[in-house]
Amino acid sequence: MRRCLRKVEHAAATADPALAERIREALSELEAAYARPSERIVALEAVLHEFKKSRPGGETLLGRLLRVAVDRRQGVWARRARRRGTTQTRRPTASLPANAL
């Protein structure tokens, strides 16, 4: 998480036209470090929280960019986790025999 935050802050400090791409790369690297969608969601939230904490004084363009990127990624992982949970819930009942009564 700290590595991702450092990369985001470094990207913010430089006048880089590829800022959005550098942020995406940092967030992708962070997500790759965690296996479960719930862990990825928490890690993304932690990066966003720490970034906001380190830059008081309102939301900047970079802050909005990071927030939108994190929100989108968290939405993707939440949907995947729900689908996985639904699949796991339905699978055991599919193997039950039909009611003979």
C-alpha positions as a printed Julia matrix, in Angstrom:
101×3 Matrix{Float64}:
   0.0     0.0     0.0
   2.77    2.43    0.89
   4.58    1.67   -2.37
   1.45    2.53   -4.35
   0.98    5.73   -2.35
   4.6     6.76   -3.0
   4.13    6.2    -6.73
   0.94    8.27   -6.77
   2.59   11.1    -4.84
   5.64   10.97   -7.1
   3.41   11.16  -10.16
   1.67   14.17   -8.62
   4.95   15.94   -7.94
   6.15   15.71  -11.52
   4.61   17.5   -14.46
   3.96   14.29  -16.32
   1.46   14.22  -19.18
   1.01   10.49  -18.57
  -0.16   11.06  -14.99
  -3.34    9.02  -15.33
  -1.43    6.07  -16.79
   1.13    6.16  -13.98
  -1.67    6.14  -11.42
  -3.35    3.2   -13.18
  -0.07    1.29  -13.14
   0.45    1.95   -9.43
  -3.1     0.82   -8.6
  -2.76   -2.29  -10.78
   0.44   -3.22   -8.98
  -1.31   -2.75   -5.64
  -4.22   -4.96   -6.68
  -1.87   -7.67   -7.9
  -0.42   -7.93   -4.39
  -3.74   -9.21   -3.01
  -5.56  -12.39   -3.95
  -9.12  -11.73   -2.74
 -11.39   -8.99   -4.08
 -12.24   -7.86   -0.55
  -8.53   -7.37    0.24
  -8.09   -5.37   -2.96
 -11.05   -3.13   -2.1
  -9.62   -2.43    1.36
  -6.14   -1.73   -0.03
  -7.52    0.71   -2.61
  -9.5     2.51    0.1
  -6.38    2.71    2.28
  -4.4     4.36   -0.53
  -7.16    6.88   -1.13
  -7.47    7.63    2.6
  -3.72    8.09    3.07
  -3.5    10.3    -0.01
  -6.3    12.55    1.26
  -4.7    12.67    4.7
  -1.33   13.71    3.26
  -2.85   16.53    1.2
  -5.22   18.64    3.28
  -6.98   21.63    1.81
  -9.69   20.3    -0.43
  -9.83   18.04   -3.41
  -7.41   18.77   -6.23
  -7.49   17.53   -9.8
  -5.15   14.7    -8.82
  -7.33   13.85   -5.82
 -10.4    13.62   -8.03
  -8.52   11.5   -10.56
  -7.39    9.1    -7.85
 -10.84    8.98   -6.22
 -12.57    8.19   -9.52
  -9.99    5.51  -10.39
 -10.32    3.89   -6.96
 -14.14    4.06   -7.03
 -14.27    2.36  -10.42
 -11.85   -0.36   -9.42
 -13.65   -1.0    -6.14
 -16.91   -1.33   -8.07
 -15.36   -3.9   -10.38
 -14.01   -5.95   -7.48
 -17.3    -5.72   -5.56
 -19.24   -7.0    -8.59
 -16.78   -9.86   -9.06
 -17.03  -10.77   -5.38
 -20.85  -10.81   -5.58
 -20.79  -13.01   -8.68
 -18.36  -15.37   -7.02
 -20.5   -15.5    -3.88
 -23.63  -16.21   -5.92
 -21.9   -18.97   -7.85
 -20.6   -20.56   -4.66
 -24.02  -20.33   -3.05
 -25.79  -22.02   -5.96
 -23.26  -24.73   -6.67
 -23.94  -26.99   -3.62
 -27.72  -26.95   -4.13
 -27.38  -27.93   -7.77
 -26.06  -31.33   -6.72
 -29.02  -32.09   -4.4
 -31.55  -34.64   -5.66
 -34.99  -33.39   -6.6
 -37.68  -33.67   -3.96
 -39.19  -37.16   -4.3
 -42.45  -36.21   -2.55
